[in-house]
Coordinates of C-alpha atoms in Angstrom, one line a residue:
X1 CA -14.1 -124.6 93.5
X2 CA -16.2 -127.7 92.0
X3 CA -19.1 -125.0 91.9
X4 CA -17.3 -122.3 90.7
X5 CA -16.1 -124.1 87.7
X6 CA -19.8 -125.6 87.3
X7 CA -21.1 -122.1 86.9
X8 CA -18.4 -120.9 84.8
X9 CA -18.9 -124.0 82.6
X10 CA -22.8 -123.2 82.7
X11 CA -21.4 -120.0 81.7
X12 CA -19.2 -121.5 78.5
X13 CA -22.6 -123.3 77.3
X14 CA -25.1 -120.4 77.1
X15 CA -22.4 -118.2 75.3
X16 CA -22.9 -119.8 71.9
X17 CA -26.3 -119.7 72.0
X18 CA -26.1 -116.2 72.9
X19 CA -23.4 -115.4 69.7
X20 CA -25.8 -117.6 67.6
X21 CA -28.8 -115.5 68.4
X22 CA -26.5 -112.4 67.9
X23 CA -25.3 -113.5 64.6
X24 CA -28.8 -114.2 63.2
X25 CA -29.8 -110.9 64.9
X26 CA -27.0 -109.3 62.8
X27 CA -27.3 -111.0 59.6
X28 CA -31.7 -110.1 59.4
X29 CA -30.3 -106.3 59.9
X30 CA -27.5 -107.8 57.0
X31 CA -30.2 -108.1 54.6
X32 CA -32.3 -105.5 55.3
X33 CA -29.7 -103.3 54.8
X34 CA -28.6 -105.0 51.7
X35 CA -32.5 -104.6 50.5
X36 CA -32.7 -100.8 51.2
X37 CA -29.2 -100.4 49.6
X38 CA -31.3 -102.2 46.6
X39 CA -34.1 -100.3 47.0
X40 CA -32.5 -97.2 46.8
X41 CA -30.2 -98.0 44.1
X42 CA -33.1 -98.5 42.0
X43 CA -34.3 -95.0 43.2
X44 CA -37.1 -95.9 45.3
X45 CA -38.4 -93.6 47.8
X46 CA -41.2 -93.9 50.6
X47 CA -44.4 -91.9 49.9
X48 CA -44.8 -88.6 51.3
X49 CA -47.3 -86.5 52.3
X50 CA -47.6 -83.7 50.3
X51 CA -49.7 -80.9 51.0
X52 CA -51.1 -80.6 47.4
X53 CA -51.3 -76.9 47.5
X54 CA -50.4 -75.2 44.0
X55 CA -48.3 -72.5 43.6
X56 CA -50.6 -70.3 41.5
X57 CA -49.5 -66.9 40.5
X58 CA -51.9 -64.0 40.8
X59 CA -50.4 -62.5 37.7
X60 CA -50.5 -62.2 34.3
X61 CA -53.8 -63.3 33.5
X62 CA -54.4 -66.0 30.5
X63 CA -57.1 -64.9 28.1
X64 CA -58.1 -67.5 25.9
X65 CA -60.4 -66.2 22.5
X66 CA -62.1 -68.8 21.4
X67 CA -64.9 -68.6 19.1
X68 CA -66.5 -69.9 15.6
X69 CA -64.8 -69.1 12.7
X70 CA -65.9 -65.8 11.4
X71 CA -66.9 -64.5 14.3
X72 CA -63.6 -62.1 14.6
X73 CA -61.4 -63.5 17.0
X74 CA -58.1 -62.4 15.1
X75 CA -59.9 -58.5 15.2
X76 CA -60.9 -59.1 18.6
X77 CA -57.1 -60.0 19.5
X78 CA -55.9 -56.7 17.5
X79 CA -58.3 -54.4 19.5
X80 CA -57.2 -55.8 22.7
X81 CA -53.0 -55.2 21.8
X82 CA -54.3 -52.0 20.7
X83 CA -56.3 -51.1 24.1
X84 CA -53.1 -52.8 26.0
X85 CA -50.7 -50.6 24.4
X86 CA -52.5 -47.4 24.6
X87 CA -53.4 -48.2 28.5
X88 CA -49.9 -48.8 29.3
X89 CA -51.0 -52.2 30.0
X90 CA -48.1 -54.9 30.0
X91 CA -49.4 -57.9 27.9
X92 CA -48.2 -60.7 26.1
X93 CA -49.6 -62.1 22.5
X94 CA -49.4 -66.2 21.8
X95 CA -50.5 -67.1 18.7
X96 CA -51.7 -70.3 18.1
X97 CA -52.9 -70.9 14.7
X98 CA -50.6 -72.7 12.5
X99 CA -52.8 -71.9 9.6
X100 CA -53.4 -67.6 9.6
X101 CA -51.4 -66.5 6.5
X102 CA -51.1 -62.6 7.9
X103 CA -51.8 -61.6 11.4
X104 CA -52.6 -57.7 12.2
X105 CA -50.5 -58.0 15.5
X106 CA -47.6 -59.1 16.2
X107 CA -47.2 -62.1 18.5
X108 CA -44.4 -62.7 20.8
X109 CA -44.9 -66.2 20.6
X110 CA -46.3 -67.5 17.4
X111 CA -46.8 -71.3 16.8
X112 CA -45.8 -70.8 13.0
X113 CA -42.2 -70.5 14.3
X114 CA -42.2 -73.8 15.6
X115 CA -44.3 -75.8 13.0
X116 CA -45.0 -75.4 9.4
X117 CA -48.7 -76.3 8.7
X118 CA -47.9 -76.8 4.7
X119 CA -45.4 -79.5 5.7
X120 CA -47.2 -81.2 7.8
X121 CA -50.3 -81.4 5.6
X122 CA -47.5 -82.8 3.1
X123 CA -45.8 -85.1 5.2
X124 CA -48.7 -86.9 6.7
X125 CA -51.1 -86.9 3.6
X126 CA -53.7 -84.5 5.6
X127 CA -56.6 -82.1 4.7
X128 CA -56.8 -78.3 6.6
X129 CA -58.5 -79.5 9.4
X130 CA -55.9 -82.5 9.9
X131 CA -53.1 -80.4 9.1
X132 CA -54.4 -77.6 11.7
X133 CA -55.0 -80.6 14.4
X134 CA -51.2 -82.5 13.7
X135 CA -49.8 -78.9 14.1
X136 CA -51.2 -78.3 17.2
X137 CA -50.4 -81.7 18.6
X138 CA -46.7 -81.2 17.2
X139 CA -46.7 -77.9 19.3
X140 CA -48.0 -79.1 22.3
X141 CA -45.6 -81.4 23.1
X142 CA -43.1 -78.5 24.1
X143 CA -45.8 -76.6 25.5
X144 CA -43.9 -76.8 29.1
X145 CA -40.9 -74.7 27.7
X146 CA -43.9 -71.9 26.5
X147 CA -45.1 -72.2 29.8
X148 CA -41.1 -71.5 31.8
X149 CA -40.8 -68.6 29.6
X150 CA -44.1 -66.9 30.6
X151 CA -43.1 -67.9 34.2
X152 CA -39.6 -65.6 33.8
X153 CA -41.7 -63.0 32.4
X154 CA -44.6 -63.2 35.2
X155 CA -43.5 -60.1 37.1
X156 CA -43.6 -58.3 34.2
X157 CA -47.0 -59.0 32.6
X158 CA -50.4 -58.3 33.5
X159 CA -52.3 -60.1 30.9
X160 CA -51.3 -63.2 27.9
X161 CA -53.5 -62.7 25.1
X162 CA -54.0 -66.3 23.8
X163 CA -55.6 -66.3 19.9
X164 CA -57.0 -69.6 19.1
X165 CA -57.3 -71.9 15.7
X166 CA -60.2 -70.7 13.2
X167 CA -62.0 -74.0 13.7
X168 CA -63.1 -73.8 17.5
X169 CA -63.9 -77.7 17.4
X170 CA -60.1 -78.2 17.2
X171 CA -59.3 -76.4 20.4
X172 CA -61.7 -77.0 22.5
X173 CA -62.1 -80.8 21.6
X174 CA -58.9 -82.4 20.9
X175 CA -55.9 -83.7 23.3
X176 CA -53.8 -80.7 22.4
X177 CA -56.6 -78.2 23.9
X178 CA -56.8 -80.0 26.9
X179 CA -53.2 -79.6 27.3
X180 CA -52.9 -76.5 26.9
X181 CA -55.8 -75.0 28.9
X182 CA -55.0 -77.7 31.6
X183 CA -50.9 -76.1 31.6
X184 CA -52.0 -72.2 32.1
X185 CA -54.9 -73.4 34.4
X186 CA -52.9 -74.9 36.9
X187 CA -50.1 -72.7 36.5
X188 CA -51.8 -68.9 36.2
X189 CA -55.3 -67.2 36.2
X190 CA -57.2 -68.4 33.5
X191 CA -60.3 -67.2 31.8
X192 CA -62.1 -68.1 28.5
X193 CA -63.5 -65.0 25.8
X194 CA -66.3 -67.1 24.0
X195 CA -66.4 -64.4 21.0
X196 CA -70.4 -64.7 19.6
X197 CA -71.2 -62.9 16.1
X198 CA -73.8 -60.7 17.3
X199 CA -76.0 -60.0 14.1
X200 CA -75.9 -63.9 13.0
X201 CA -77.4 -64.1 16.7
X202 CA -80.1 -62.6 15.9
X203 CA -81.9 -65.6 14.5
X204 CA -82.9 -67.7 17.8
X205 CA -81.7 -71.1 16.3
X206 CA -78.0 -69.4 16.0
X207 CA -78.1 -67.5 19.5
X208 CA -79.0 -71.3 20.8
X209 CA -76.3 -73.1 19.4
X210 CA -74.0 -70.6 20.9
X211 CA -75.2 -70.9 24.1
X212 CA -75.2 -74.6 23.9
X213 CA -71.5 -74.6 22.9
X214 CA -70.7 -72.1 25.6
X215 CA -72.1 -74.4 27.7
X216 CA -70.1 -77.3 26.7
X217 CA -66.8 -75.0 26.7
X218 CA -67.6 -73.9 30.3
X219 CA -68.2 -77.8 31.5
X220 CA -65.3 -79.0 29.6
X221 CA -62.8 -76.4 30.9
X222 CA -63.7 -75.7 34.2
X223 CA -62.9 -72.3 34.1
X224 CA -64.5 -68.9 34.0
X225 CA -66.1 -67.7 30.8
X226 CA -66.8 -64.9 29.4
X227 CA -69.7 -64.3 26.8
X228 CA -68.4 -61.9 24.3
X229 CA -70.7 -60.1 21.8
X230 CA -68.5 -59.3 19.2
X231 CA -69.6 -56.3 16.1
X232 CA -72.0 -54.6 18.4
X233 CA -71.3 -51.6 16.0
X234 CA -73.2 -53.5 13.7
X235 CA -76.1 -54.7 15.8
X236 CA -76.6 -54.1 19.4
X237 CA -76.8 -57.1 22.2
X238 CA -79.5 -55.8 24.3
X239 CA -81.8 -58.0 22.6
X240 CA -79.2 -61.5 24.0
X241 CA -79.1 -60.1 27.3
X242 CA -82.8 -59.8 27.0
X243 CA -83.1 -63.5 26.0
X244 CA -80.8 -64.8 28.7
X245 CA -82.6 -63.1 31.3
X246 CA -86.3 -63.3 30.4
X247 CA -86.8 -67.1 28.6
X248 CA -90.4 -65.9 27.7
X249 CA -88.9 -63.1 25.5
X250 CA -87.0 -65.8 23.4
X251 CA -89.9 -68.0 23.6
X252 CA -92.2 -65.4 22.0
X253 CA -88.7 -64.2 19.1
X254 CA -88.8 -68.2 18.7
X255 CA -92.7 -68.9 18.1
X256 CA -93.0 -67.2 15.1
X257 CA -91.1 -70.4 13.3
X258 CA -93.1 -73.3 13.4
X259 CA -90.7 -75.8 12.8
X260 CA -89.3 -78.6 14.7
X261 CA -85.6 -76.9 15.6
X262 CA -87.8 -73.9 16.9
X263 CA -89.6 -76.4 19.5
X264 CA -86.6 -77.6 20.6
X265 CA -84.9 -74.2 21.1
X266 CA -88.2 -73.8 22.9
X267 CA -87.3 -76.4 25.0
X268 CA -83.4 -75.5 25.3
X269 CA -84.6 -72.1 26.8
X270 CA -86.0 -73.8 29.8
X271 CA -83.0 -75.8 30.4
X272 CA -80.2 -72.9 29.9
X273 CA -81.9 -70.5 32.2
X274 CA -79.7 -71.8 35.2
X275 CA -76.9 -71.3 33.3
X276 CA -77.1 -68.0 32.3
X277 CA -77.5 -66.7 36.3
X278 CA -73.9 -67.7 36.5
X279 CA -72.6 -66.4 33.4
X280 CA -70.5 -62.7 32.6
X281 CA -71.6 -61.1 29.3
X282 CA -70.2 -58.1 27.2
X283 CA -70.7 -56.4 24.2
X284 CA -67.7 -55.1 22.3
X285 CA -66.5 -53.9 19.0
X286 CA -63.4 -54.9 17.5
X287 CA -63.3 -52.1 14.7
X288 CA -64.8 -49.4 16.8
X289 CA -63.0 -50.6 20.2
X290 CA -66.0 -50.1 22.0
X291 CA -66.7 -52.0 25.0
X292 CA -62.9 -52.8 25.7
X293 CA -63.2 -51.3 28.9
X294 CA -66.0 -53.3 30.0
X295 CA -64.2 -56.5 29.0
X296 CA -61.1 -56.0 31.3
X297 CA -62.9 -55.1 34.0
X298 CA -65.2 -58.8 33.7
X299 CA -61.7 -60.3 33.4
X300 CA -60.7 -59.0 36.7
X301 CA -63.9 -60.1 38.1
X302 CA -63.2 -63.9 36.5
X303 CA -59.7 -63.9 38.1
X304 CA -60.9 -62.6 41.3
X305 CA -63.7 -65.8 40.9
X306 CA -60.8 -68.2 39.7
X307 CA -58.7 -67.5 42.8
X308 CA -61.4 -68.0 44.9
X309 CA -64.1 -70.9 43.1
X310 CA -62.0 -72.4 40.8
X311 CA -58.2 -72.9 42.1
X312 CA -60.1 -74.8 45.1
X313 CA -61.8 -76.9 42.8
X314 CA -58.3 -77.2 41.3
X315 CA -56.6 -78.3 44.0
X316 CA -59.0 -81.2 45.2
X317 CA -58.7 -82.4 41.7
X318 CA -54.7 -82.2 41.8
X319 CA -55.1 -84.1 45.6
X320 CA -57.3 -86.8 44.3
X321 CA -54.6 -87.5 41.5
X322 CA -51.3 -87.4 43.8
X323 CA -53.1 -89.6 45.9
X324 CA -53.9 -92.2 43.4
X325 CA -50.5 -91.7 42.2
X326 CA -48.7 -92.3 45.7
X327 CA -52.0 -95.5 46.3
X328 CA -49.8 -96.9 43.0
X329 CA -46.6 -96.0 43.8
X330 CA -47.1 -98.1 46.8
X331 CA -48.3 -100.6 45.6
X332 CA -45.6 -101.6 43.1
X333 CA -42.8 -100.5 46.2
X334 CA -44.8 -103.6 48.2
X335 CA -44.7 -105.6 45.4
X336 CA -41.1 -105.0 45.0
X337 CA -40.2 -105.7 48.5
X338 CA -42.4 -108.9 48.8
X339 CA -40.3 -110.3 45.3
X340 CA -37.0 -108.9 46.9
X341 CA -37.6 -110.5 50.1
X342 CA -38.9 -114.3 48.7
X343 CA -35.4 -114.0 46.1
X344 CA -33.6 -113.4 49.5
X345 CA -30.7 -111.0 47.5
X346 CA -30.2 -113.8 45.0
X347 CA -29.7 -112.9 41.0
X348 CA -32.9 -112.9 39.4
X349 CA -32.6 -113.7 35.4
X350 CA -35.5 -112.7 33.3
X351 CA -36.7 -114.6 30.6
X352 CA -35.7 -112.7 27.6
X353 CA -38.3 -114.9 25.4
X354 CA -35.5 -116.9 23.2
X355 CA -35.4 -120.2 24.9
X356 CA -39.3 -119.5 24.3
X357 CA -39.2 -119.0 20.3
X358 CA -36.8 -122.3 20.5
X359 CA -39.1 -124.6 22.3
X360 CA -41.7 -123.2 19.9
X361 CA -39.8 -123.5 16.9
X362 CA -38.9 -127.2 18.1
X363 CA -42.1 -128.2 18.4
X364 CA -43.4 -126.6 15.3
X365 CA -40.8 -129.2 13.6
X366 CA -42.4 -132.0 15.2
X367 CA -45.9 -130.8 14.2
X368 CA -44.9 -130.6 10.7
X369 CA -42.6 -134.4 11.1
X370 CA -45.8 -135.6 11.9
X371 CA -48.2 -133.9 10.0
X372 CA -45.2 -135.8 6.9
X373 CA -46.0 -139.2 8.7
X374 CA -49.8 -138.8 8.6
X375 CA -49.6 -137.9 4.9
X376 CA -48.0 -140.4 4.2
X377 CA -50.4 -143.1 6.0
X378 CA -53.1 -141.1 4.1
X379 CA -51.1 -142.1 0.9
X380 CA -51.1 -145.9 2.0
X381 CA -54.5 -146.0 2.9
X382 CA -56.0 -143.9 -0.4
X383 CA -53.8 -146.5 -2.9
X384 CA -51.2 -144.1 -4.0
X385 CA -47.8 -146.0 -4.7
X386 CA -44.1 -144.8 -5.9
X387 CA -42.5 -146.4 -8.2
X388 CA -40.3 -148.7 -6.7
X389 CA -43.7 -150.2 -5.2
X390 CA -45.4 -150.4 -8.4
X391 CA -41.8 -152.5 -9.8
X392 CA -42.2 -154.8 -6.8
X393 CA -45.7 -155.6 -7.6
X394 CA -45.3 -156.8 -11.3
X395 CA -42.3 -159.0 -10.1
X396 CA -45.3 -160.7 -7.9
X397 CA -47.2 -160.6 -10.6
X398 CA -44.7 -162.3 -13.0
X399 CA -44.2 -165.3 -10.3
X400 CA -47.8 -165.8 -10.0
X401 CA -48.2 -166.5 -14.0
X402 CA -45.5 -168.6 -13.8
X403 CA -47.1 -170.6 -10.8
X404 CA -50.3 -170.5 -12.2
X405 CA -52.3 -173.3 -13.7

């Protein structure tokens, strides 16, 4: 009996220890409850894996016309609704130059709708080009609800015809360009129609400047592009398409000026040659309509080259930034969790900054009670006296005349 009880009472003393251990047990899976509770109050979630593949539709195709001013972009557009309509060819017209006063097509979505470039330039004090660029800026900030209502319409279209401001530099160089190439790029084949005045061309200086800034367009965008010779009713393009594909023949057109922009178009040629293996060209006219036939067909080629080349390239970019993205997002979840975890649940108040401004207003009144008290020592010491001091020193001097011998 003696050892029975023994063992039960050896029984009685481990059982607290075993309901302490318990209870600690069950109040660590307390808190950590509480802090996912916390966690997910505040909308927190866990990083996951995403496969980073993009949803890309094979149709409608986005053609971008961009160009300098004057080399008939706005014709070019008309030609291609034209050659759209007449092929039974289902496209879609975006215009997107706030400052065109009449446009020979007519454009199911038209950035004039949306924003008035006259009150713009009025509002902010601008010139044309800064009224143009504010526009643009203005526009694409809603440039996500352009892009929905193209997707709605995507099993209906073949082809969004996309005209471009006058002044390419605004386009193809500003935060608004970016945005909107970067929004039909990742969301739809997208090619670039570099429009090149083909009798200004003529001159080797000007055919090099264009090929420099199709060069910078291609870089900048990523995408395919398109070298357009626009007017070849004027002047035919056999003579560029010579120059791209020989350099000596544009060497030899370019000797015959002596000067120091020939020798570096000279030079250019050398460097340029690469970049013209990889490059489409076609010569059209946007009066005549010749050469429309041509173009679409090196469209289909460039979508066929962006759905192979360039969505890849895409989507490594687009992984490499969700993955950044999800590197921060944990980051400040760890950070969270480590403050979380060392306030163990309590209230956390943040310092709102007023007991700041009155400590610093406090001690600004001290500065200035003594900045008073050293003035006033400076007073002493440089022999400046009030009144009542200079009446206490003629009573002294009084008594000592009248103890004076």
């Amino acid at each position: 009996m003696d050892a029975g009880n023994g063992s039960g009472d050896a029984k009685l003393d481990n059982t607290p220890t075993q309901m302490d251990s318990d209870s600690g047990a069950q109040a660590k899976d307390k808190e950590k409850e509480e802090l996912t509770e916390n966690m997910n109050k505040l909308h927190i979630e866990g990083s996951s894996s995403g496969s980073g593949s993009s949803n890309i539709r094979r149709k409608p195709v986005i053609i971008l016309v961009v160009g300098m001013a004057g080399s008939g972009k706005t014709t070019l557009m008309h030609r291609l609704v034209c050659h759209t309509h007449l092929k039974d060819i289902r496209g879609y017209v975006m215009n997107l130059d706030p400052a065109v006063m009449t446009l020979p097509y007519a454009a199911n979505i038209d950035v004039r709708d949306t924003v008035k470039y006259k009150e713009v330039m009025k509002q902010f004090n601008l010139g044309p080009n800064g009224g143009i660029l504010t526009s643009l800026n203005l526009f694409a900030t809603k440039f996500d609800e352009v892009i929905s209502v193209i997707e709605k319409r995507a099993d209906q279209l073949d082809y969004v015809l996309v005209d471009t401001p006058g002044q390419i530099e605004i386009f193809t160089w500003s935060a608004s360009g970016a945005i909107i190439t970067e929004a039909f790029a990742s969301t739809f084949p997208t090619v670039v129609a570099y429009v090149v005045d083909t009798p200004r061309s003529e001159d080797p200086t000007t055919f090099m400047s264009n090929m420099l800034y199709a060069c910078s367009i291609l870089y900048k965008t990523r995408l395919p592009l398109i070298l357009t010779f626009n007017k070849v009713d004027v002047a035919a393009h056999q003579f560029a398409l010579e120059w791209m594909e020989d350099f000596e023949a544009f060497q030899t057109a370019a000797s015959s000026d002596q000067s120091y922009t020939s020798t570096l178009t000279q030079s250019l040629s050398l460097v340029l040659d690469e970049f013209y293996n990889n490059l489409k060209s076609v010569g059209v006219s946007a009066v005549s309509g010749v050469g429309m036939e041509a173009f679409f067909n090196a469209v289909e080629t460039s979508a066929e080259e962006y759905m192979e080349t360039y969505k890849a390239d895409l989507d490594k970019r687009r992984e490499e930034k969700q993955r950044l993205e999800e590197d921060r997002r944990r980051e400040s979840m760890d950070k969270l969790r480590r403050d979380m975890e060392k306030s163990g649940g309590e209230t956390v108040v943040l310092s709102t900054g007023l007991k700041n401004k009155e400590a610093s207003k406090s001690m600004m009144d001290e500065e200035d009670e003594e900045g008073e008290d050293e003035e006033m020592d400076d007073d002493d010491d440089l022999g400046i006296y009030t009144e009542e001091e200079d009446a206490i020193d003629e009573d002294e001097d009084e008594e000592i005349d009248r103890f004076g011998f």
